[in-house]
Structure formats: structure tokens, C-alpha cells
Amino acid sequence: MRRRDLSTVTIEDAERRMVIALGKMTARQGDIFMSKRFDDATHDELAARYGISVDQVSADFVRAFGLWSRCLHARFPHLVWPWL
């Protein structure tokens, strides 16, 4: 799959794709992704918040970031796995 030229993506399109990506994530993945990207929360803070290990926080963030990236670059983001 060829990656999309992100210089042509509008803010509205990126926001729409973010909503699609968040809908495909679990609630915990979505919160971890948003907290890491926009609130600068640390792995330790998130692990304490959810009662999970730092490694699990990392795994959830990686999965969430992968979904966001696939939705951002996809021609049809609503068709990105997982299908909901």
C-alpha cells in the first residue's frame, strides 16, 4: 500500500479520520493514545490509572498508534481493520 501524501490532508479530514480511528480502538487504548499524544501523560501515570503494567501501556499505545496511522493513510479509513 502506498502511503498517502499528508501535505494534502486538511484539518477537517484528519479530525474525521481521528474519530474513525478512536471508534476502532478499545476505550483504554483510545484514552492511552489521547493522554500520551495530547496530555503528555507518562507510562507510569497511565499504568497506575488503569492498574496495569508499563509494558501493557506501551503495547496499548503501539496498537492505538498503528490504528491511527492506518486510518490516516488509508484511502477508505472506515474499512481499516478492525471492522466495527
Short mmCIF file of N, CA, C and O in Angstrom, two decimals:
data_model
loop_
_atom_site.label_atom_id
_atom_site.label_comp_id
_atom_site.label_asym_id
_atom_site.label_seq_id
_atom_site.Cartn_x
_atom_site.Cartn_y
_atom_site.Cartn_z
N MET A 1 0.83 -1.17 0.00
CA MET A 1 0.00 0.00 0.00
C MET A 1 0.88 1.24 0.00
O MET A 1 1.81 1.35 0.79
N ARG A 2 0.61 2.14 -0.90
CA ARG A 2 1.35 3.40 -0.93
C ARG A 2 0.84 4.32 0.15
O ARG A 2 -0.35 4.42 0.40
N ARG A 3 1.77 5.01 0.78
CA ARG A 3 1.39 5.95 1.83
C ARG A 3 0.84 7.21 1.22
O ARG A 3 1.25 7.63 0.15
N ARG A 4 -0.07 7.80 1.90
CA ARG A 4 -0.75 9.00 1.45
C ARG A 4 0.15 10.22 1.63
O ARG A 4 0.88 10.33 2.61
N ASP A 5 0.07 11.17 0.71
CA ASP A 5 0.80 12.43 0.83
C ASP A 5 0.07 13.28 1.86
O ASP A 5 -1.01 13.82 1.60
N LEU A 6 0.64 13.41 3.05
CA LEU A 6 -0.04 14.10 4.14
C LEU A 6 -0.07 15.61 3.98
O LEU A 6 -0.78 16.30 4.70
N SER A 7 0.67 16.15 3.03
CA SER A 7 0.64 17.60 2.82
C SER A 7 -0.70 18.05 2.25
O SER A 7 -1.03 19.23 2.32
N THR A 8 -1.48 17.12 1.73
CA THR A 8 -2.77 17.47 1.15
C THR A 8 -3.95 17.22 2.10
O THR A 8 -5.08 17.49 1.76
N VAL A 9 -3.66 16.71 3.29
CA VAL A 9 -4.72 16.39 4.25
C VAL A 9 -5.15 17.65 4.98
O VAL A 9 -4.33 18.36 5.55
N THR A 10 -6.44 17.93 4.98
CA THR A 10 -6.96 19.09 5.69
C THR A 10 -7.16 18.74 7.17
O THR A 10 -7.22 17.56 7.54
N ILE A 11 -7.28 19.76 8.00
CA ILE A 11 -7.53 19.55 9.42
C ILE A 11 -8.85 18.80 9.62
O ILE A 11 -8.94 17.89 10.44
N GLU A 12 -9.85 19.17 8.85
CA GLU A 12 -11.16 18.51 8.97
C GLU A 12 -11.07 17.03 8.63
O GLU A 12 -11.67 16.19 9.30
N ASP A 13 -10.31 16.70 7.59
CA ASP A 13 -10.14 15.30 7.20
C ASP A 13 -9.37 14.54 8.27
O ASP A 13 -9.72 13.39 8.61
N ALA A 14 -8.33 15.14 8.83
CA ALA A 14 -7.55 14.49 9.88
C ALA A 14 -8.41 14.26 11.11
O ALA A 14 -8.34 13.19 11.74
N GLU A 15 -9.26 15.23 11.47
CA GLU A 15 -10.15 15.06 12.61
C GLU A 15 -11.17 13.95 12.36
O GLU A 15 -11.45 13.15 13.25
N ARG A 16 -11.71 13.90 11.15
CA ARG A 16 -12.66 12.84 10.80
C ARG A 16 -11.99 11.47 10.90
O ARG A 16 -12.58 10.52 11.42
N ARG A 17 -10.78 11.38 10.43
CA ARG A 17 -10.05 10.12 10.49
C ARG A 17 -9.68 9.75 11.93
O ARG A 17 -9.64 8.57 12.29
N MET A 18 -9.44 10.76 12.78
CA MET A 18 -9.16 10.50 14.19
C MET A 18 -10.40 9.91 14.86
O MET A 18 -10.31 8.95 15.63
N VAL A 19 -11.58 10.44 14.56
CA VAL A 19 -12.82 9.91 15.12
C VAL A 19 -13.03 8.47 14.67
O VAL A 19 -13.41 7.60 15.47
N ILE A 20 -12.75 8.18 13.40
CA ILE A 20 -12.88 6.81 12.89
C ILE A 20 -11.91 5.90 13.63
O ILE A 20 -12.27 4.81 14.07
N ALA A 21 -10.66 6.34 13.79
CA ALA A 21 -9.65 5.53 14.47
C ALA A 21 -10.03 5.28 15.92
O ALA A 21 -9.91 4.15 16.42
N LEU A 22 -10.51 6.31 16.62
CA LEU A 22 -10.91 6.14 18.02
C LEU A 22 -12.08 5.17 18.15
O LEU A 22 -12.16 4.43 19.13
N GLY A 23 -12.94 5.13 17.16
CA GLY A 23 -14.05 4.19 17.18
C GLY A 23 -13.60 2.75 17.01
O GLY A 23 -14.32 1.82 17.38
N LYS A 24 -12.44 2.55 16.46
CA LYS A 24 -11.91 1.20 16.23
C LYS A 24 -11.04 0.72 17.40
O LYS A 24 -10.71 -0.44 17.48
N MET A 25 -10.66 1.65 18.29
CA MET A 25 -9.82 1.30 19.44
C MET A 25 -10.71 0.90 20.61
O MET A 25 -11.87 1.29 20.70
N THR A 26 -10.12 0.12 21.54
CA THR A 26 -10.82 -0.11 22.80
C THR A 26 -10.83 1.21 23.57
O THR A 26 -10.04 2.12 23.27
N ALA A 27 -11.68 1.31 24.57
CA ALA A 27 -11.75 2.54 25.36
C ALA A 27 -10.40 2.84 26.01
O ALA A 27 -9.95 4.00 26.03
N ARG A 28 -9.76 1.81 26.54
CA ARG A 28 -8.46 2.02 27.20
C ARG A 28 -7.39 2.44 26.19
O ARG A 28 -6.61 3.37 26.46
N GLN A 29 -7.36 1.82 25.03
CA GLN A 29 -6.39 2.21 24.00
C GLN A 29 -6.61 3.66 23.59
O GLN A 29 -5.65 4.42 23.44
N GLY A 30 -7.87 4.04 23.40
CA GLY A 30 -8.17 5.40 23.00
C GLY A 30 -7.74 6.41 24.04
O GLY A 30 -7.16 7.45 23.72
N ASP A 31 -8.00 6.11 25.32
CA ASP A 31 -7.61 7.02 26.38
C ASP A 31 -6.10 7.12 26.50
O ASP A 31 -5.54 8.21 26.67
N ILE A 32 -5.42 5.98 26.40
CA ILE A 32 -3.96 5.99 26.48
C ILE A 32 -3.38 6.77 25.30
O ILE A 32 -2.48 7.59 25.48
N PHE A 33 -3.90 6.55 24.12
CA PHE A 33 -3.42 7.27 22.94
C PHE A 33 -3.59 8.78 23.10
O PHE A 33 -2.66 9.56 22.90
N MET A 34 -4.80 9.20 23.49
CA MET A 34 -5.07 10.63 23.64
C MET A 34 -4.24 11.24 24.77
O MET A 34 -3.72 12.34 24.64
N SER A 35 -4.10 10.51 25.88
CA SER A 35 -3.32 11.01 27.01
C SER A 35 -1.85 11.16 26.67
O SER A 35 -1.21 12.14 27.05
N LYS A 36 -1.30 10.18 25.94
CA LYS A 36 0.12 10.25 25.56
C LYS A 36 0.36 11.35 24.54
O LYS A 36 1.33 12.09 24.63
N ARG A 37 -0.49 11.46 23.54
CA ARG A 37 -0.27 12.39 22.44
C ARG A 37 -0.58 13.83 22.80
O ARG A 37 0.10 14.74 22.34
N PHE A 38 -1.63 14.05 23.60
CA PHE A 38 -2.10 15.42 23.80
C PHE A 38 -1.96 15.93 25.23
O PHE A 38 -1.93 17.14 25.44
N ASP A 39 -1.89 15.03 26.23
CA ASP A 39 -1.75 15.47 27.62
C ASP A 39 -0.36 15.20 28.18
O ASP A 39 -0.10 15.51 29.34
N ASP A 40 0.51 14.60 27.39
CA ASP A 40 1.88 14.27 27.81
C ASP A 40 1.92 13.44 29.10
O ASP A 40 2.79 13.61 29.94
N ALA A 41 0.97 12.53 29.25
CA ALA A 41 0.96 11.63 30.40
C ALA A 41 2.10 10.62 30.25
O ALA A 41 2.44 10.21 29.14
N THR A 42 2.68 10.25 31.37
CA THR A 42 3.77 9.27 31.33
C THR A 42 3.20 7.85 31.37
O THR A 42 2.04 7.63 31.76
N HIS A 43 4.03 6.91 30.98
CA HIS A 43 3.63 5.50 31.04
C HIS A 43 3.30 5.11 32.49
O HIS A 43 2.36 4.36 32.72
N ASP A 44 4.10 5.61 33.43
CA ASP A 44 3.86 5.27 34.84
C ASP A 44 2.51 5.80 35.32
O ASP A 44 1.79 5.10 36.04
N GLU A 45 2.16 7.01 34.95
CA GLU A 45 0.86 7.58 35.34
C GLU A 45 -0.29 6.75 34.78
O GLU A 45 -1.26 6.47 35.48
N LEU A 46 -0.17 6.39 33.51
CA LEU A 46 -1.23 5.62 32.87
C LEU A 46 -1.33 4.21 33.44
O LEU A 46 -2.43 3.68 33.61
N ALA A 47 -0.19 3.61 33.77
CA ALA A 47 -0.20 2.28 34.37
C ALA A 47 -0.90 2.33 35.73
O ALA A 47 -1.71 1.45 36.05
N ALA A 48 -0.63 3.35 36.52
CA ALA A 48 -1.28 3.50 37.83
C ALA A 48 -2.78 3.77 37.66
O ALA A 48 -3.61 3.23 38.41
N ARG A 49 -3.15 4.57 36.66
CA ARG A 49 -4.56 4.90 36.42
C ARG A 49 -5.38 3.65 36.10
O ARG A 49 -6.50 3.50 36.55
N TYR A 50 -4.81 2.75 35.31
CA TYR A 50 -5.55 1.57 34.86
C TYR A 50 -5.22 0.30 35.64
O TYR A 50 -5.83 -0.73 35.39
N GLY A 51 -4.24 0.37 36.51
CA GLY A 51 -3.86 -0.82 37.27
C GLY A 51 -3.23 -1.90 36.40
O GLY A 51 -3.48 -3.09 36.61
N ILE A 52 -2.46 -1.47 35.41
CA ILE A 52 -1.79 -2.40 34.50
C ILE A 52 -0.30 -2.11 34.53
O ILE A 52 0.15 -1.12 35.13
N SER A 53 0.47 -2.95 33.87
CA SER A 53 1.92 -2.75 33.83
C SER A 53 2.30 -1.69 32.80
O SER A 53 1.53 -1.37 31.89
N VAL A 54 3.49 -1.16 32.94
CA VAL A 54 4.01 -0.18 31.99
C VAL A 54 4.14 -0.82 30.61
O VAL A 54 3.89 -0.16 29.59
N ASP A 55 4.51 -2.10 30.58
CA ASP A 55 4.61 -2.81 29.30
C ASP A 55 3.26 -2.89 28.60
O ASP A 55 3.18 -2.77 27.37
N GLN A 56 2.17 -3.08 29.36
CA GLN A 56 0.84 -3.13 28.76
C GLN A 56 0.43 -1.76 28.24
O GLN A 56 -0.22 -1.66 27.21
N VAL A 57 0.82 -0.70 28.96
CA VAL A 57 0.56 0.67 28.47
C VAL A 57 1.26 0.86 27.13
O VAL A 57 0.68 1.38 26.17
N SER A 58 2.51 0.43 27.05
CA SER A 58 3.26 0.54 25.79
C SER A 58 2.59 -0.24 24.68
O SER A 58 2.46 0.26 23.56
N ALA A 59 2.16 -1.45 24.98
CA ALA A 59 1.51 -2.28 23.96
C ALA A 59 0.21 -1.64 23.48
O ALA A 59 -0.07 -1.61 22.28
N ASP A 60 -0.59 -1.11 24.41
CA ASP A 60 -1.84 -0.45 24.03
C ASP A 60 -1.58 0.79 23.18
O ASP A 60 -2.29 1.06 22.22
N PHE A 61 -0.55 1.56 23.55
CA PHE A 61 -0.23 2.76 22.78
C PHE A 61 0.22 2.40 21.37
O PHE A 61 -0.20 3.03 20.40
N VAL A 62 1.04 1.37 21.25
CA VAL A 62 1.52 0.95 19.93
C VAL A 62 0.36 0.49 19.05
O VAL A 62 0.28 0.86 17.88
N ARG A 63 -0.57 -0.29 19.62
CA ARG A 63 -1.73 -0.73 18.85
C ARG A 63 -2.59 0.46 18.42
O ARG A 63 -3.05 0.53 17.28
N ALA A 64 -2.82 1.38 19.35
CA ALA A 64 -3.64 2.56 19.05
C ALA A 64 -2.97 3.44 18.01
O ALA A 64 -3.62 3.93 17.07
N PHE A 65 -1.67 3.64 18.13
CA PHE A 65 -0.95 4.47 17.17
C PHE A 65 -0.97 3.83 15.78
O PHE A 65 -1.10 4.51 14.77
N GLY A 66 -0.87 2.50 15.75
CA GLY A 66 -0.95 1.80 14.46
C GLY A 66 -2.31 1.98 13.80
O GLY A 66 -2.39 2.21 12.59
N LEU A 67 -3.38 1.90 14.58
CA LEU A 67 -4.71 2.12 14.03
C LEU A 67 -4.85 3.55 13.51
O LEU A 67 -5.39 3.78 12.43
N TRP A 68 -4.38 4.51 14.29
CA TRP A 68 -4.45 5.92 13.87
C TRP A 68 -3.68 6.11 12.57
O TRP A 68 -4.16 6.74 11.63
N SER A 69 -2.50 5.54 12.48
CA SER A 69 -1.67 5.68 11.28
C SER A 69 -2.36 5.05 10.07
O SER A 69 -2.40 5.64 8.98
N ARG A 70 -2.92 3.85 10.26
CA ARG A 70 -3.61 3.19 9.14
C ARG A 70 -4.82 3.99 8.69
O ARG A 70 -5.07 4.11 7.49
N CYS A 71 -5.57 4.55 9.63
CA CYS A 71 -6.74 5.36 9.26
C CYS A 71 -6.32 6.66 8.58
O CYS A 71 -6.98 7.12 7.66
N LEU A 72 -5.23 7.25 9.03
CA LEU A 72 -4.76 8.49 8.43
C LEU A 72 -4.32 8.29 6.99
O LEU A 72 -4.59 9.11 6.12
N HIS A 73 -3.67 7.17 6.71
CA HIS A 73 -3.11 6.92 5.39
C HIS A 73 -4.04 6.15 4.45
O HIS A 73 -3.77 6.07 3.26
N ALA A 74 -5.11 5.59 4.97
CA ALA A 74 -5.99 4.74 4.16
C ALA A 74 -6.82 5.57 3.19
O ALA A 74 -7.23 6.69 3.48
N ARG A 75 -7.08 4.98 2.06
CA ARG A 75 -7.95 5.63 1.09
C ARG A 75 -9.39 5.68 1.61
O ARG A 75 -10.09 6.66 1.45
N PHE A 76 -9.80 4.58 2.25
CA PHE A 76 -11.12 4.49 2.86
C PHE A 76 -10.93 4.10 4.32
O PHE A 76 -10.94 2.92 4.65
N PRO A 77 -10.76 5.08 5.21
CA PRO A 77 -10.41 4.77 6.61
C PRO A 77 -11.45 3.95 7.35
O PRO A 77 -11.10 3.20 8.26
N HIS A 78 -12.72 4.05 6.97
CA HIS A 78 -13.73 3.26 7.67
C HIS A 78 -13.61 1.78 7.37
O HIS A 78 -14.20 0.95 8.06
N LEU A 79 -12.82 1.41 6.35
CA LEU A 79 -12.61 -0.01 6.02
C LEU A 79 -11.36 -0.60 6.68
O LEU A 79 -11.06 -1.77 6.49
N VAL A 80 -10.65 0.20 7.47
CA VAL A 80 -9.45 -0.28 8.15
C VAL A 80 -9.84 -1.27 9.23
O VAL A 80 -10.81 -1.05 9.96
N TRP A 81 -9.11 -2.37 9.33
CA TRP A 81 -9.36 -3.35 10.38
C TRP A 81 -9.09 -2.71 11.73
O TRP A 81 -8.17 -1.93 11.84
N PRO A 82 -9.79 -2.97 12.82
CA PRO A 82 -10.93 -3.87 12.91
C PRO A 82 -12.21 -3.23 12.40
O PRO A 82 -12.43 -2.04 12.60
N TRP A 83 -13.01 -4.04 11.77
CA TRP A 83 -14.25 -3.52 11.21
C TRP A 83 -15.30 -3.46 12.29
O TRP A 83 -15.59 -4.45 12.93
N LEU A 84 -15.85 -2.29 12.46
CA LEU A 84 -16.88 -2.10 13.51
C LEU A 84 -18.14 -1.56 12.89
O LEU A 84 -18.14 -0.87 11.96
#
